[in-house]
Coordinates of C-alpha atoms and ligand atoms in Angstrom, one line a residue:
X769 CA 13.9 -8.2 2.0
X770 CA 11.8 -5.7 3.2
X771 CA 10.2 -3.4 0.7
X772 CA 12.0 0.1 0.9
X773 CA 9.2 2.2 1.5
X774 CA 9.6 5.8 1.7
X775 CA 8.4 7.2 5.3
X776 CA 7.3 10.5 4.6
X777 CA 5.6 12.1 1.7
X778 CA 8.3 14.1 0.9
X779 CA 11.0 11.5 0.8
X780 CA 8.6 9.7 -1.4
X781 CA 8.4 12.6 -3.5
X782 CA 12.5 13.1 -3.8
X783 CA 12.7 9.3 -4.6
X784 CA 9.9 9.7 -7.3
X785 CA 7.5 7.1 -5.7
X786 CA 3.7 7.5 -5.7
X787 CA 3.2 6.0 -2.2
X788 CA 4.9 6.0 1.5
X789 CA 4.6 4.1 4.2
X790 CA 4.0 5.1 8.1
X791 CA 2.9 1.7 9.7
X792 CA 0.5 4.0 11.6
X793 CA -3.2 2.3 10.7
X794 CA -5.6 5.0 8.9
X795 CA -8.9 6.2 10.7
X796 CA -10.5 3.6 9.2
X797 CA -8.0 1.3 10.7
X798 CA -5.9 0.1 7.1
X799 CA -2.4 -0.5 7.8
X800 CA -1.8 0.8 4.7
X801 CA 0.6 2.7 2.1
X802 CA -0.3 6.6 1.7
X803 CA -0.3 8.4 -1.4
X804 CA 2.6 11.0 -1.7
X805 CA 0.7 13.3 -3.8
X806 CA -2.6 13.7 -1.1
X807 CA -1.7 11.7 2.0
X808 CA -4.5 9.7 1.7
X809 CA -4.5 5.9 2.7
X810 CA -4.3 3.9 -0.5
X811 CA -7.3 1.4 0.4
X812 CA -9.4 4.7 1.5
X813 CA -8.8 6.3 -1.8
X814 CA -7.9 4.4 -4.6
X815 CA -7.8 7.4 -6.7
X816 CA -8.9 7.7 -10.0
X817 CA -7.4 3.7 -11.0
X818 CA -9.6 1.4 -12.5
X819 CA -11.8 -1.2 -10.9
X820 CA -9.5 -4.1 -11.9
X821 CA -6.7 -1.8 -10.0
X822 CA -8.9 -1.7 -6.7
X823 CA -9.6 -5.3 -7.0
X824 CA -6.1 -6.2 -7.3
X825 CA -5.1 -3.8 -4.1
X826 CA -7.6 -5.3 -2.2
X827 CA -6.4 -8.9 -2.8
X828 CA -2.5 -7.8 -2.1
X829 CA -4.0 -6.1 1.1
X830 CA -5.8 -9.4 2.0
X831 CA -2.9 -11.4 1.4
X832 CA -0.6 -9.1 3.3
X833 CA -3.0 -9.3 6.5
X834 CA -3.0 -13.3 6.1
X835 CA 0.7 -13.3 5.7
X836 CA 1.3 -11.0 9.3
X837 CA -1.5 -13.0 10.9
X838 CA 0.5 -16.3 10.1
X839 CA 4.1 -15.0 10.7
X840 CA 3.1 -12.4 13.5
X841 CA 5.7 -9.8 11.6
X842 CA 3.8 -7.2 8.9
X843 CA 3.7 -7.2 5.8
X844 CA 2.5 -5.0 3.5
X845 CA 2.2 -5.4 -0.7
X846 CA 5.1 -4.0 -2.9
X847 CA 4.9 -1.4 -5.4
X848 CA 5.6 -2.8 -9.0
X849 CA 6.9 -0.5 -12.0
X850 CA 3.4 0.6 -13.2
X851 CA 2.7 1.7 -9.5
X852 CA 0.3 -1.6 -9.2
X853 CA 0.6 -2.8 -5.6
X854 CA 1.1 -6.4 -5.6
X855 CA 1.9 -9.1 -2.6
X856 CA 3.7 -12.6 -3.5
X857 CA 1.8 -15.4 -1.7
Ligands
ZN855 ZN1 -7.8 3.3 5.1

């Protein structure tokens, strides 16, 4: 049920994932996955993706945040095969 996130950048790289998730907020308070390569928060540092990607990611996190508030359980977006973060409604 819960997405199988890598917990460290080392684990992510070993599993061929571009992101990992610690559950620890970044310095700006985003409880978001981090990039395995840079260890940067994916919200603060959307890398050189398109504007479309950034908007989709923000929407995914917004939905995840609302779902977390609603249920009391932490929800985080999933990463699809193309590396996009998605949050089912
Ligand atoms: Zn951040």
